[in-house]
Amino acid sequence: MKRILNLREIGLLVVLLVLSSAVQAQYKGDTFKQVKASGAGTISLAYVETPGFVYKDQSGHLTGICIDIMKDFVDYVNKTKGVNLTAKYVGDGASFSGMFDKVKASSGGVFGLGNITITDARKKVLKYSPPFITNNAILITQPNVPTLTNLSNISTTFAGLTAYTAKGTLNEKRLLTIKQQYFSAMKIAYVSSSLEAEEKVLQDPKSFSYLDLAFYLDAVAHRKPLKRHPVGDKSSEQFGFIMPMNSDWQPLMEEFFSANGGYTNSVSYKKILTKHLGDTGVKLLEAVQ
């Protein structure tokens, strides 16, 4: 005969399920203190797939600006600290918010990679590396939409168009600012990622969005029918790697970025940019700095 659980037992079961879910939503990696003490260890790299920054090559292996920079970081730690540090990738890379929230809830040597803008608000819940690139956000539509000549005219030029964006991103903030200042009737539809926002614009002739530079360059390279509206370009934010608040890796990241005249001034870094953005992408990046 089956016994019926009482309310107290049901409550305890719910608590255990919630705690189990929270544990599963976290990643773990060795602290630098542990690596230094044992001479070896592993860090976990969570990521959101982003053209140019974190993507899969033809063989299905992860590559990109973020991947190559982290390889240089691991090499630097091994050479300068005399340890054997390795890295493993965690998560599926499908969602910016999923990656961001899990890194925030994690502990130890966990890093978040992708198009992650450095903001004061995020610094209250996460640690950042020094910036490794300045982003340029591109305002895009399908080609048949008239060219926007002034942001103040967007309510007429883009009348009837829906804006697509991922919640919690700087691109969402840009669109909300435009809505408040120039386009109170703007409709905003939310998607899970920048890639999905791009796909929505490709599918919907009455739509627009902001794309980070790498997404735009990828679209141009693949001859996707998208139109850039230069008057809407924004280049104010910088990207960095994120770490949980309890991480002790931040000083190592700062040391790595400042060593030997600065990592972003190095030949290795410049080769990485050219490899993943191409000459055209690097020139556009330099033009908006």
Short mmCIF file of C-alpha atoms in Angstrom, two decimals, residues 17-124:
data_model
loop_
_atom_site.label_atom_id
_atom_site.label_comp_id
_atom_site.label_asym_id
_atom_site.label_seq_id
_atom_site.Cartn_x
_atom_site.Cartn_y
_atom_site.Cartn_z
CA LEU A 17 14.43 19.79 -5.87
CA VAL A 18 15.08 23.55 -5.89
CA LEU A 19 18.51 23.10 -4.32
CA SER A 20 19.35 20.34 -6.79
CA SER A 21 18.35 22.59 -9.69
CA ALA A 22 20.51 25.42 -8.34
CA VAL A 23 23.54 23.13 -8.06
CA GLN A 24 23.04 21.90 -11.62
CA ALA A 25 22.93 25.54 -12.82
CA GLN A 26 26.47 26.15 -11.59
CA TYR A 27 29.87 25.47 -13.09
CA LYS A 28 33.02 24.71 -11.11
CA GLY A 29 36.70 25.31 -11.73
CA ASP A 30 39.86 25.30 -9.65
CA THR A 31 40.84 28.47 -7.86
CA PHE A 32 44.26 29.94 -8.58
CA LYS A 33 45.14 29.22 -4.95
CA GLN A 34 44.42 25.52 -5.56
CA VAL A 35 46.37 25.48 -8.83
CA LYS A 36 49.34 27.19 -7.21
CA ALA A 37 49.33 24.77 -4.26
CA SER A 38 49.02 21.57 -6.30
CA GLY A 39 50.91 22.70 -9.39
CA ALA A 40 48.03 21.81 -11.70
CA GLY A 41 44.33 22.42 -12.23
CA THR A 42 41.48 23.11 -14.62
CA ILE A 43 39.37 26.16 -15.37
CA SER A 44 35.90 26.03 -16.94
CA LEU A 45 35.02 28.24 -19.90
CA ALA A 46 31.34 28.95 -20.45
CA TYR A 47 30.46 30.75 -23.66
CA VAL A 48 27.78 32.16 -25.94
CA GLU A 49 28.32 31.47 -29.62
CA THR A 50 29.16 34.73 -31.36
CA PRO A 51 30.54 35.07 -34.93
CA GLY A 52 34.21 35.98 -34.79
CA PHE A 53 34.37 35.67 -30.99
CA VAL A 54 33.22 32.11 -30.21
CA TYR A 55 32.11 29.84 -33.03
CA LYS A 56 32.58 26.35 -34.45
CA ASP A 57 34.93 25.77 -37.37
CA GLN A 58 34.23 23.34 -40.22
CA SER A 59 35.40 20.46 -38.03
CA GLY A 60 32.99 21.42 -35.26
CA HIS A 61 35.73 22.67 -32.93
CA LEU A 62 35.30 25.90 -30.98
CA THR A 63 37.44 28.78 -32.20
CA GLY A 64 37.33 32.58 -32.24
CA ILE A 65 38.89 35.67 -30.70
CA CYS A 66 37.84 34.72 -27.16
CA ILE A 67 39.03 31.14 -27.56
CA ASP A 68 42.46 32.15 -28.83
CA ILE A 69 42.94 34.83 -26.17
CA MET A 70 42.12 32.33 -23.43
CA LYS A 71 44.62 29.89 -24.94
CA ASP A 72 47.26 32.64 -24.68
CA PHE A 73 46.16 33.29 -21.09
CA VAL A 74 46.54 29.62 -20.12
CA ASP A 75 49.98 29.53 -21.78
CA TYR A 76 50.98 32.68 -19.90
CA VAL A 77 49.92 31.24 -16.53
CA ASN A 78 51.78 27.98 -17.21
CA LYS A 79 54.98 29.70 -18.28
CA THR A 80 55.10 32.42 -15.62
CA LYS A 81 53.72 30.47 -12.65
CA GLY A 82 55.28 27.07 -13.36
CA VAL A 83 52.01 25.15 -13.25
CA ASN A 84 50.03 22.86 -15.54
CA LEU A 85 46.74 24.67 -16.12
CA THR A 86 44.19 23.28 -18.57
CA ALA A 87 40.81 24.55 -19.73
CA LYS A 88 37.53 22.82 -20.51
CA TYR A 89 34.41 24.19 -22.19
CA VAL A 90 31.04 23.96 -20.45
CA GLY A 91 27.49 24.68 -21.58
CA ASP A 92 26.04 24.64 -25.08
CA GLY A 93 26.66 28.28 -26.08
CA ALA A 94 23.04 28.81 -27.12
CA SER A 95 21.95 31.62 -24.80
CA PHE A 96 23.65 34.79 -23.58
CA SER A 97 21.48 35.04 -20.47
CA GLY A 98 21.93 31.33 -19.74
CA MET A 99 25.73 31.63 -19.88
CA PHE A 100 25.74 34.90 -17.92
CA ASP A 101 23.48 33.65 -15.11
CA LYS A 102 25.32 30.35 -14.69
CA VAL A 103 28.73 32.04 -14.47
CA LYS A 104 27.31 34.44 -11.90
CA ALA A 105 26.08 31.48 -9.82
CA SER A 106 29.31 29.50 -10.16
CA SER A 107 32.44 29.28 -8.07
CA GLY A 108 36.22 29.16 -8.50
CA GLY A 109 37.93 29.14 -11.88
CA VAL A 110 34.95 29.77 -14.14
CA PHE A 111 35.03 32.27 -17.02
CA GLY A 112 32.34 33.55 -19.39
CA LEU A 113 33.30 34.19 -23.02
CA GLY A 114 31.51 36.04 -25.82
CA ASN A 115 30.20 39.48 -26.67
CA ILE A 116 29.93 40.49 -23.00
CA THR A 117 29.78 44.24 -22.48
CA ILE A 118 31.47 45.72 -19.41
CA THR A 119 28.97 47.77 -17.38
CA ASP A 120 28.92 49.23 -13.87
CA ALA A 121 25.72 47.33 -13.07
CA ARG A 122 27.24 43.98 -14.03
CA LYS A 123 30.39 44.74 -12.03
CA LYS A 124 28.21 44.57 -8.92
#
